[in-house]
């Protein structure tokens, strides 16, 4: 606010209006043909601030909450996958083969998956549950240690029942 070009009351009022519209310091300076420092001084004299810390903080909190909700939703999807795949461990299984001299395609049904396939299902289930728990840990249900020991017990029983070959 040098003496060569004093700030008018009209400019002060215009700064107040533009600030109320949400315009930033540099945008106001461009509109009024003034320097950013001059606009900052006018704003300060009017009790205005261009600080956006509160807006940034609120936007960050909203984004964090959105991400937490997305992680929780994805944890549910992983749990659904674990349950679907766990059901296949003792279910009839269709095997297929493509090959031979004529490149024939053939299928055959088995009453249940082979021990190796059961092991693969158990590994998939364990991974899905583990990732689900990491994305959305249980609250006050005894904690992850209790859930982990329940899973270990479940998989030990499955291995004992079906053999770990």
PDB file of C-alpha atoms in Angstrom:
ATOM      1  CA  UNK A   1       0.000   0.000   0.000  1.00  0.00           C
ATOM      2  CA  UNK A   2       2.600   2.473  -1.136  1.00  0.00           C
ATOM      3  CA  UNK A   3       1.955   6.173  -1.339  1.00  0.00           C
ATOM      4  CA  UNK A   4       2.294   6.231  -5.157  1.00  0.00           C
ATOM      5  CA  UNK A   5      -1.027   4.450  -5.649  1.00  0.00           C
ATOM      6  CA  UNK A   6      -3.132   4.578  -2.474  1.00  0.00           C
ATOM      7  CA  UNK A   7      -5.848   1.994  -1.899  1.00  0.00           C
ATOM      8  CA  UNK A   8      -9.367   3.374  -2.188  1.00  0.00           C
ATOM      9  CA  UNK A   9     -12.385   2.541  -0.058  1.00  0.00           C
ATOM     10  CA  UNK A  10     -13.968   1.133  -3.210  1.00  0.00           C
ATOM     11  CA  UNK A  11     -11.014  -1.284  -3.622  1.00  0.00           C
ATOM     12  CA  UNK A  12     -11.297  -2.334   0.026  1.00  0.00           C
ATOM     13  CA  UNK A  13     -14.991  -3.096  -0.448  1.00  0.00           C
ATOM     14  CA  UNK A  14     -14.242  -5.004  -3.653  1.00  0.00           C
ATOM     15  CA  UNK A  15     -11.613  -7.107  -1.828  1.00  0.00           C
ATOM     16  CA  UNK A  16     -14.239  -7.915   0.820  1.00  0.00           C
ATOM     17  CA  UNK A  17     -16.766  -8.953  -1.881  1.00  0.00           C
ATOM     18  CA  UNK A  18     -14.318 -11.071  -3.846  1.00  0.00           C
ATOM     19  CA  UNK A  19     -13.051 -12.726  -0.667  1.00  0.00           C
ATOM     20  CA  UNK A  20     -16.655 -13.546   0.290  1.00  0.00           C
ATOM     21  CA  UNK A  21     -17.076 -15.182  -3.129  1.00  0.00           C
ATOM     22  CA  UNK A  22     -14.216 -17.505  -2.226  1.00  0.00           C
ATOM     23  CA  UNK A  23     -11.625 -15.973  -4.503  1.00  0.00           C
ATOM     24  CA  UNK A  24      -7.987 -16.371  -3.535  1.00  0.00           C
ATOM     25  CA  UNK A  25      -5.446 -13.637  -2.953  1.00  0.00           C
ATOM     26  CA  UNK A  26      -3.749 -13.981  -6.332  1.00  0.00           C
ATOM     27  CA  UNK A  27      -7.044 -14.036  -8.197  1.00  0.00           C
ATOM     28  CA  UNK A  28      -8.203 -10.870  -6.407  1.00  0.00           C
ATOM     29  CA  UNK A  29      -4.864  -9.205  -7.143  1.00  0.00           C
ATOM     30  CA  UNK A  30      -5.272  -9.990 -10.829  1.00  0.00           C
ATOM     31  CA  UNK A  31      -8.873  -8.716 -10.912  1.00  0.00           C
ATOM     32  CA  UNK A  32      -7.950  -5.444  -9.194  1.00  0.00           C
ATOM     33  CA  UNK A  33      -4.610  -5.006 -10.926  1.00  0.00           C
ATOM     34  CA  UNK A  34      -2.766  -4.934  -7.612  1.00  0.00           C
ATOM     35  CA  UNK A  35       0.070  -6.944  -6.169  1.00  0.00           C
ATOM     36  CA  UNK A  36      -0.525  -9.928  -3.924  1.00  0.00           C
ATOM     37  CA  UNK A  37       1.167  -8.203  -1.002  1.00  0.00           C
ATOM     38  CA  UNK A  38      -1.183  -5.224  -1.316  1.00  0.00           C
ATOM     39  CA  UNK A  39      -4.214  -7.519  -1.348  1.00  0.00           C
ATOM     40  CA  UNK A  40      -2.886  -9.343   1.736  1.00  0.00           C
ATOM     41  CA  UNK A  41      -2.476  -6.037   3.553  1.00  0.00           C
ATOM     42  CA  UNK A  42      -5.996  -4.914   2.606  1.00  0.00           C
ATOM     43  CA  UNK A  43      -7.423  -8.262   3.732  1.00  0.00           C
ATOM     44  CA  UNK A  44      -5.548  -8.073   7.027  1.00  0.00           C
ATOM     45  CA  UNK A  45      -6.887  -4.548   7.673  1.00  0.00           C
ATOM     46  CA  UNK A  46     -10.403  -5.903   7.036  1.00  0.00           C
ATOM     47  CA  UNK A  47      -9.862  -8.881   9.355  1.00  0.00           C
ATOM     48  CA  UNK A  48      -9.917 -11.326   6.461  1.00  0.00           C
ATOM     49  CA  UNK A  49      -7.588 -14.257   5.915  1.00  0.00           C
ATOM     50  CA  UNK A  50      -6.662 -16.350   2.930  1.00  0.00           C
ATOM     51  CA  UNK A  51      -5.606 -19.249   5.126  1.00  0.00           C
ATOM     52  CA  UNK A  52      -7.285 -22.456   3.999  1.00  0.00           C
ATOM     53  CA  UNK A  53      -5.942 -24.638   6.799  1.00  0.00           C
ATOM     54  CA  UNK A  54      -9.424 -25.374   8.163  1.00  0.00           C
ATOM     55  CA  UNK A  55     -10.749 -26.272   4.708  1.00  0.00           C
ATOM     56  CA  UNK A  56      -7.739 -28.491   4.000  1.00  0.00           C
ATOM     57  CA  UNK A  57      -8.086 -30.184   7.394  1.00  0.00           C
ATOM     58  CA  UNK A  58     -11.797 -30.834   6.799  1.00  0.00           C
ATOM     59  CA  UNK A  59     -11.144 -32.169   3.287  1.00  0.00           C
ATOM     60  CA  UNK A  60      -8.426 -34.446   4.666  1.00  0.00           C
ATOM     61  CA  UNK A  61     -10.768 -35.752   7.367  1.00  0.00           C
ATOM     62  CA  UNK A  62     -13.484 -36.413   4.785  1.00  0.00           C
ATOM     63  CA  UNK A  63     -11.027 -38.222   2.509  1.00  0.00           C
ATOM     64  CA  UNK A  64      -9.745 -40.316   5.422  1.00  0.00           C
ATOM     65  CA  UNK A  65     -13.300 -41.268   6.384  1.00  0.00           C
ATOM     66  CA  UNK A  66     -14.102 -42.184   2.771  1.00  0.00           C
ATOM     67  CA  UNK A  67     -10.991 -44.364   2.552  1.00  0.00           C
ATOM     68  CA  UNK A  68     -11.847 -46.051   5.854  1.00  0.00           C
ATOM     69  CA  UNK A  69     -15.338 -46.826   4.538  1.00  0.00           C
ATOM     70  CA  UNK A  70     -13.881 -48.210   1.293  1.00  0.00           C
ATOM     71  CA  UNK A  71     -11.426 -50.394   3.255  1.00  0.00           C
ATOM     72  CA  UNK A  72     -14.270 -51.707   5.411  1.00  0.00           C
ATOM     73  CA  UNK A  73     -16.367 -52.487   2.321  1.00  0.00           C
ATOM     74  CA  UNK A  74     -13.432 -54.271   0.702  1.00  0.00           C
ATOM     75  CA  UNK A  75     -12.851 -56.241   3.920  1.00  0.00           C
ATOM     76  CA  UNK A  76     -16.446 -57.482   3.599  1.00  0.00           C
ATOM     77  CA  UNK A  77     -15.761 -58.575   0.005  1.00  0.00           C
ATOM     78  CA  UNK A  78     -12.666 -60.470   1.153  1.00  0.00           C
ATOM     79  CA  UNK A  79     -14.675 -62.156   3.899  1.00  0.00           C
ATOM     80  CA  UNK A  80     -17.300 -63.159   1.307  1.00  0.00           C
ATOM     81  CA  UNK A  81     -14.553 -64.654  -0.877  1.00  0.00           C
ATOM     82  CA  UNK A  82     -13.173 -66.570   2.107  1.00  0.00           C
ATOM     83  CA  UNK A  83     -16.580 -68.024   2.931  1.00  0.00           C
ATOM     84  CA  UNK A  84     -17.321 -68.950  -0.692  1.00  0.00           C
ATOM     85  CA  UNK A  85     -13.966 -70.674  -1.139  1.00  0.00           C
ATOM     86  CA  UNK A  86     -14.174 -72.430   2.249  1.00  0.00           C
ATOM     87  CA  UNK A  87     -17.465 -74.015   1.151  1.00  0.00           C
ATOM     88  CA  UNK A  88     -15.655 -75.594  -1.824  1.00  0.00           C
ATOM     89  CA  UNK A  89     -13.238 -77.564   0.363  1.00  0.00           C
ATOM     90  CA  UNK A  90     -15.643 -80.523   0.776  1.00  0.00           C
ATOM     91  CA  UNK A  91     -17.900 -79.894  -2.226  1.00  0.00           C
ATOM     92  CA  UNK A  92     -17.931 -81.965  -5.434  1.00  0.00           C
ATOM     93  CA  UNK A  93     -15.371 -80.676  -7.894  1.00  0.00           C
ATOM     94  CA  UNK A  94     -15.218 -80.732 -11.674  1.00  0.00           C
ATOM     95  CA  UNK A  95     -11.792 -81.265 -13.186  1.00  0.00           C
ATOM     96  CA  UNK A  96     -11.035 -80.536 -16.805  1.00  0.00           C
ATOM     97  CA  UNK A  97      -8.274 -81.440 -19.174  1.00  0.00           C
ATOM     98  CA  UNK A  98      -7.342 -80.141 -22.564  1.00  0.00           C
ATOM     99  CA  UNK A  99      -4.757 -82.022 -24.478  1.00  0.00           C
ATOM    100  CA  UNK A 100      -3.764 -85.178 -26.204  1.00  0.00           C
ATOM    101  CA  UNK A 101      -2.950 -85.731 -29.830  1.00  0.00           C
ATOM    102  CA  UNK A 102      -6.332 -84.380 -30.956  1.00  0.00           C
ATOM    103  CA  UNK A 103      -6.366 -81.560 -28.351  1.00  0.00           C
ATOM    104  CA  UNK A 104      -9.483 -82.995 -26.808  1.00  0.00           C
ATOM    105  CA  UNK A 105     -11.316 -81.268 -24.007  1.00  0.00           C
ATOM    106  CA  UNK A 106     -12.552 -83.542 -21.243  1.00  0.00           C
ATOM    107  CA  UNK A 107     -14.115 -83.097 -17.825  1.00  0.00           C
ATOM    108  CA  UNK A 108     -14.722 -85.433 -14.920  1.00  0.00           C
ATOM    109  CA  UNK A 109     -16.445 -84.923 -11.598  1.00  0.00           C
ATOM    110  CA  UNK A 110     -14.903 -85.887  -8.279  1.00  0.00           C
ATOM    111  CA  UNK A 111     -16.841 -86.176  -5.007  1.00  0.00           C
ATOM    112  CA  UNK A 112     -14.450 -83.628  -3.488  1.00  0.00           C
ATOM    113  CA  UNK A 113     -11.229 -81.817  -4.417  1.00  0.00           C
ATOM    114  CA  UNK A 114      -7.872 -83.552  -4.161  1.00  0.00           C
ATOM    115  CA  UNK A 115      -5.822 -82.956  -1.001  1.00  0.00           C
ATOM    116  CA  UNK A 116      -3.617 -80.552  -2.956  1.00  0.00           C
ATOM    117  CA  UNK A 117      -6.618 -78.574  -4.132  1.00  0.00           C
ATOM    118  CA  UNK A 118      -8.036 -78.527  -0.596  1.00  0.00           C
ATOM    119  CA  UNK A 119      -4.724 -77.125   0.612  1.00  0.00           C
ATOM    120  CA  UNK A 120      -4.937 -74.437  -2.096  1.00  0.00           C
ATOM    121  CA  UNK A 121      -8.490 -73.534  -1.005  1.00  0.00           C
ATOM    122  CA  UNK A 122      -7.371 -73.347   2.633  1.00  0.00           C
ATOM    123  CA  UNK A 123      -4.480 -71.078   1.674  1.00  0.00           C
ATOM    124  CA  UNK A 124      -6.807 -68.816  -0.316  1.00  0.00           C
ATOM    125  CA  UNK A 125      -9.286 -68.689   2.592  1.00  0.00           C
ATOM    126  CA  UNK A 126      -6.534 -67.923   5.103  1.00  0.00           C
ATOM    127  CA  UNK A 127      -5.140 -65.130   2.932  1.00  0.00           C
ATOM    128  CA  UNK A 128      -8.573 -63.562   2.336  1.00  0.00           C
ATOM    129  CA  UNK A 129      -9.458 -63.662   6.053  1.00  0.00           C
ATOM    130  CA  UNK A 130      -6.033 -62.318   7.037  1.00  0.00           C
ATOM    131  CA  UNK A 131      -6.303 -59.382   4.626  1.00  0.00           C
ATOM    132  CA  UNK A 132      -9.879 -58.733   5.698  1.00  0.00           C
ATOM    133  CA  UNK A 133      -8.776 -58.535   9.332  1.00  0.00           C
ATOM    134  CA  UNK A 134      -5.946 -56.162   8.440  1.00  0.00           C
ATOM    135  CA  UNK A 135      -8.301 -53.844   6.564  1.00  0.00           C
ATOM    136  CA  UNK A 136     -10.980 -53.902   9.231  1.00  0.00           C
ATOM    137  CA  UNK A 137      -9.767 -55.299  12.567  1.00  0.00           C
ATOM    138  CA  UNK A 138     -12.440 -56.571  14.954  1.00  0.00           C
ATOM    139  CA  UNK A 139     -13.337 -54.183  17.746  1.00  0.00           C
ATOM    140  CA  UNK A 140     -13.492 -55.389  21.322  1.00  0.00           C
ATOM    141  CA  UNK A 141     -14.135 -58.977  20.269  1.00  0.00           C
ATOM    142  CA  UNK A 142     -11.071 -60.219  22.044  1.00  0.00           C
ATOM    143  CA  UNK A 143      -8.780 -58.653  19.470  1.00  0.00           C
ATOM    144  CA  UNK A 144      -6.880 -59.997  16.504  1.00  0.00           C
ATOM    145  CA  UNK A 145      -4.945 -62.486  18.655  1.00  0.00           C
ATOM    146  CA  UNK A 146      -8.139 -64.301  19.631  1.00  0.00           C
ATOM    147  CA  UNK A 147      -9.416 -64.264  16.056  1.00  0.00           C
ATOM    148  CA  UNK A 148      -6.036 -65.491  14.833  1.00  0.00           C
ATOM    149  CA  UNK A 149      -6.051 -68.395  17.282  1.00  0.00           C
ATOM    150  CA  UNK A 150      -9.618 -69.253  16.206  1.00  0.00           C
ATOM    151  CA  UNK A 151      -8.461 -69.374  12.575  1.00  0.00           C
ATOM    152  CA  UNK A 152      -5.453 -71.510  13.418  1.00  0.00           C
ATOM    153  CA  UNK A 153      -7.756 -73.901  15.277  1.00  0.00           C
ATOM    154  CA  UNK A 154     -10.179 -74.009  12.335  1.00  0.00           C
ATOM    155  CA  UNK A 155      -7.432 -74.770   9.828  1.00  0.00           C
ATOM    156  CA  UNK A 156      -5.858 -77.360  12.130  1.00  0.00           C
ATOM    157  CA  UNK A 157      -9.227 -79.148  12.280  1.00  0.00           C
ATOM    158  CA  UNK A 158      -9.605 -78.978   8.497  1.00  0.00           C
ATOM    159  CA  UNK A 159      -6.091 -80.388   8.017  1.00  0.00           C
ATOM    160  CA  UNK A 160      -6.760 -83.170  10.529  1.00  0.00           C
ATOM    161  CA  UNK A 161     -10.036 -84.091   8.845  1.00  0.00           C
ATOM    162  CA  UNK A 162      -8.725 -84.051   5.299  1.00  0.00           C
ATOM    163  CA  UNK A 163      -5.059 -84.762   5.808  1.00  0.00           C
ATOM    164  CA  UNK A 164      -2.248 -82.423   4.888  1.00  0.00           C
ATOM    165  CA  UNK A 165      -0.666 -84.103   1.893  1.00  0.00           C
TER     166      UNK A 165
END
